[in-house]
């Protein structure tokens, strides 16, 4: 039996190898004839070598496949590297999911479009195909993915006739939501006559019911489609969101969800009769976007400040009013409107003094320890 000490040379390497002497000796004991020189010719060794090569191949192959699996993910799906690069700042995005005929065009043009250049943000119209306000789940993903990563336009003010989209469901914080509501019958009347007589905004545009001069009273009397109380069901679904029950006319769950969303996700919801105060308060709570908004709005002439009004509106008769007020759909929309209005009034009353000016800051810091500097 050859021992390791016979071939011992006092080099650094052999000193290291020497430590493994017991291992080598153990190996010799199970395989006495082993010698590196003739090892290659031994079948046992070749089998061992074969197994070794086989496992090495699989190891490398699995590693390769694992890498491929991560690369194969299509560009739109989850990619850690892309997520790390983006810098979504919810406070730099406003979504105004405007309800039609609530004064939203006046507000958008006189505030968002006139101020965007001066205040350094982008205004973007979200055009919903065929005016379908409720986004499906695939579009929600695509919209949210885009809004949260489109840094070229940030800060951005998005506006469009779209029902509330909840970013938190996709793992993001919601941006700042704002909106405006209007008394539901006023809103429906405005819409009704707008379709017939148009407005002062897009004068040449022929509206879908142009030439039809039936009054709202006449329509209600004969139970026409345009004045159907189902047409009232609008502000609730805009605030309720994308759930199936939101568009279910008369759904109690929708009314409750709309209220919950208004409370939880909207920074401020104004109402048409208090447009000026809404702008004034917005300037105070989101100055980055709306600095100078009130002054600008007040400087506009009558026509621009009331940018858009329906050309002709005939007030409804007592009889019509009674019919409308007794309608459960109207009552629900009215309840939501009053709820939103009360929120605004309450907020307004708490920030203003008797003379109508804003209160000064009602808090301050003290007892900072250790002192700064
Ligand atoms: C939305 O897009 C459609 C199709 O491009 C267009 O016809 C329509 O005028 C747009 N809506 C608004 C309000 O600009
Ligand atoms: C967001 O969508 C717009 C319009 O389709 C596109 O031009 C832009 O590149 C998108 N941004 C991102 C970050 O995907
Ligand atoms: C509607 O207009 C037509 C002519 O354009 C007129 O003949 C008709 O009397 C009008 N109806 C009402 C209710 O004013």
Short mmCIF file of C-alpha atoms in Angstrom, two decimals, residues 109-254:
data_model
loop_
_atom_site.label_atom_id
_atom_site.label_comp_id
_atom_site.label_asym_id
_atom_site.label_seq_id
_atom_site.Cartn_x
_atom_site.Cartn_y
_atom_site.Cartn_z
CA UNK A 109 -61.13 74.34 -19.62
CA UNK A 110 -60.99 77.31 -17.28
CA UNK A 111 -58.85 75.61 -14.70
CA UNK A 112 -56.95 72.57 -16.00
CA UNK A 113 -56.23 73.65 -19.58
CA UNK A 114 -55.60 77.30 -18.87
CA UNK A 115 -53.24 76.56 -15.98
CA UNK A 116 -51.37 73.46 -17.10
CA UNK A 117 -48.58 75.31 -18.89
CA UNK A 118 -48.08 77.91 -16.19
CA UNK A 119 -48.18 75.42 -13.33
CA UNK A 120 -46.16 72.77 -15.14
CA UNK A 121 -48.50 69.81 -15.45
CA UNK A 122 -50.12 67.97 -18.33
CA UNK A 123 -53.87 67.86 -18.95
CA UNK A 124 -55.01 64.67 -20.63
CA UNK A 125 -58.45 63.72 -21.87
CA UNK A 126 -59.39 60.10 -21.34
CA UNK A 127 -61.74 59.30 -24.21
CA UNK A 128 -63.92 56.29 -23.47
CA UNK A 129 -64.88 54.27 -26.55
CA UNK A 130 -68.60 54.65 -27.33
CA UNK A 131 -68.95 56.65 -24.09
CA UNK A 132 -68.99 53.46 -22.05
CA UNK A 133 -68.03 54.84 -18.67
CA UNK A 134 -67.26 51.57 -16.90
CA UNK A 135 -63.81 50.15 -17.72
CA UNK A 136 -63.44 46.40 -18.03
CA UNK A 137 -60.77 44.67 -15.98
CA UNK A 138 -58.25 44.40 -18.83
CA UNK A 139 -58.55 48.08 -19.63
CA UNK A 140 -58.24 48.90 -15.95
CA UNK A 141 -54.92 47.07 -15.82
CA UNK A 142 -53.69 48.74 -18.98
CA UNK A 143 -54.84 52.18 -17.80
CA UNK A 144 -53.33 51.80 -14.34
CA UNK A 145 -50.09 50.39 -15.72
CA UNK A 146 -49.81 53.37 -18.05
CA UNK A 147 -50.79 56.06 -15.55
CA UNK A 148 -48.38 54.75 -12.91
CA UNK A 149 -45.40 54.56 -15.27
CA UNK A 150 -45.83 57.43 -17.73
CA UNK A 151 -43.29 59.77 -16.22
CA UNK A 152 -43.05 61.97 -19.34
CA UNK A 153 -46.42 63.57 -18.54
CA UNK A 154 -46.09 63.71 -14.76
CA UNK A 155 -47.52 65.67 -13.01
CA UNK A 156 -50.74 64.95 -14.85
CA UNK A 157 -54.41 65.89 -14.69
CA UNK A 158 -56.58 63.20 -16.31
CA UNK A 159 -60.22 63.96 -17.06
CA UNK A 160 -62.86 61.85 -18.74
CA UNK A 161 -66.32 60.38 -18.49
CA UNK A 162 -65.17 57.27 -16.67
CA UNK A 163 -66.48 55.48 -13.60
CA UNK A 164 -64.16 55.39 -10.59
CA UNK A 165 -61.22 53.01 -11.07
CA UNK A 166 -59.69 51.60 -7.90
CA UNK A 167 -55.89 51.47 -8.23
CA UNK A 168 -55.51 49.67 -4.90
CA UNK A 169 -56.94 46.48 -6.40
CA UNK A 170 -53.86 46.34 -8.61
CA UNK A 171 -51.49 47.01 -5.76
CA UNK A 172 -51.03 50.75 -6.23
CA UNK A 173 -52.08 53.69 -4.14
CA UNK A 174 -54.91 55.68 -5.68
CA UNK A 175 -54.02 59.01 -7.25
CA UNK A 176 -55.91 62.13 -6.15
CA UNK A 177 -59.53 61.86 -7.22
CA UNK A 178 -61.73 64.93 -7.55
CA UNK A 179 -65.20 65.40 -8.98
CA UNK A 180 -68.26 67.57 -9.15
CA UNK A 181 -71.95 66.72 -8.73
CA UNK A 182 -75.19 68.43 -9.66
CA UNK A 183 -78.80 68.26 -8.55
CA UNK A 184 -80.01 65.19 -10.52
CA UNK A 185 -83.13 66.73 -12.07
CA UNK A 186 -81.23 69.85 -13.07
CA UNK A 187 -78.60 67.62 -14.59
CA UNK A 188 -81.14 65.57 -16.53
CA UNK A 189 -82.95 68.71 -17.77
CA UNK A 190 -79.65 70.16 -18.88
CA UNK A 191 -78.84 66.96 -20.72
CA UNK A 192 -82.33 66.75 -22.22
CA UNK A 193 -82.28 70.24 -23.72
CA UNK A 194 -78.62 70.03 -24.60
CA UNK A 195 -79.39 67.13 -26.94
CA UNK A 196 -82.09 69.24 -28.62
CA UNK A 197 -80.67 72.73 -28.74
CA UNK A 198 -76.93 72.25 -28.19
CA UNK A 199 -74.90 74.80 -26.27
CA UNK A 200 -72.69 77.81 -26.78
CA UNK A 201 -69.55 75.68 -26.75
CA UNK A 202 -69.65 73.63 -29.94
CA UNK A 203 -72.12 75.81 -31.78
CA UNK A 204 -72.03 74.25 -35.20
CA UNK A 205 -72.29 70.70 -33.92
CA UNK A 206 -75.67 69.15 -34.65
CA UNK A 207 -76.85 67.33 -31.53
CA UNK A 208 -78.50 63.93 -31.64
CA UNK A 209 -82.05 65.23 -31.02
CA UNK A 210 -81.75 68.47 -33.01
CA UNK A 211 -85.07 69.43 -34.56
CA UNK A 212 -87.01 67.64 -31.84
CA UNK A 213 -88.75 70.39 -29.88
CA UNK A 214 -90.68 68.24 -27.43
CA UNK A 215 -90.49 69.78 -23.94
CA UNK A 216 -89.48 67.77 -20.90
CA UNK A 217 -93.05 68.05 -19.58
CA UNK A 218 -94.45 66.61 -22.79
CA UNK A 219 -91.90 63.84 -22.71
CA UNK A 220 -92.74 62.91 -19.11
CA UNK A 221 -96.44 62.95 -19.88
CA UNK A 222 -96.18 60.43 -22.67
CA UNK A 223 -93.47 58.40 -20.89
CA UNK A 224 -90.75 59.08 -23.45
CA UNK A 225 -87.34 57.48 -23.41
CA UNK A 226 -85.20 60.61 -23.06
CA UNK A 227 -86.92 61.63 -19.84
CA UNK A 228 -87.11 58.12 -18.38
CA UNK A 229 -86.00 58.25 -14.77
CA UNK A 230 -83.47 55.54 -15.61
CA UNK A 231 -81.54 58.35 -17.31
CA UNK A 232 -81.05 59.81 -13.83
CA UNK A 233 -78.92 56.86 -12.75
CA UNK A 234 -75.59 58.45 -13.51
CA UNK A 235 -73.80 60.13 -10.64
CA UNK A 236 -74.09 57.04 -8.45
CA UNK A 237 -72.44 54.72 -11.02
CA UNK A 238 -69.66 57.25 -11.66
CA UNK A 239 -68.72 57.17 -7.99
CA UNK A 240 -69.61 53.52 -7.41
CA UNK A 241 -67.02 52.26 -9.87
CA UNK A 242 -66.67 49.17 -12.02
CA UNK A 243 -68.66 46.58 -10.07
CA UNK A 244 -71.54 45.01 -11.99
CA UNK A 245 -74.12 46.34 -9.52
CA UNK A 246 -73.03 49.93 -10.12
CA UNK A 247 -74.89 50.18 -13.40
CA UNK A 248 -77.92 48.30 -12.04
CA UNK A 249 -80.53 51.04 -11.93
CA UNK A 250 -81.84 51.51 -8.41
CA UNK A 251 -79.25 49.30 -6.69
CA UNK A 252 -78.97 50.08 -2.97
CA UNK A 253 -75.48 48.56 -2.93
CA UNK A 254 -74.41 51.00 -5.64
#
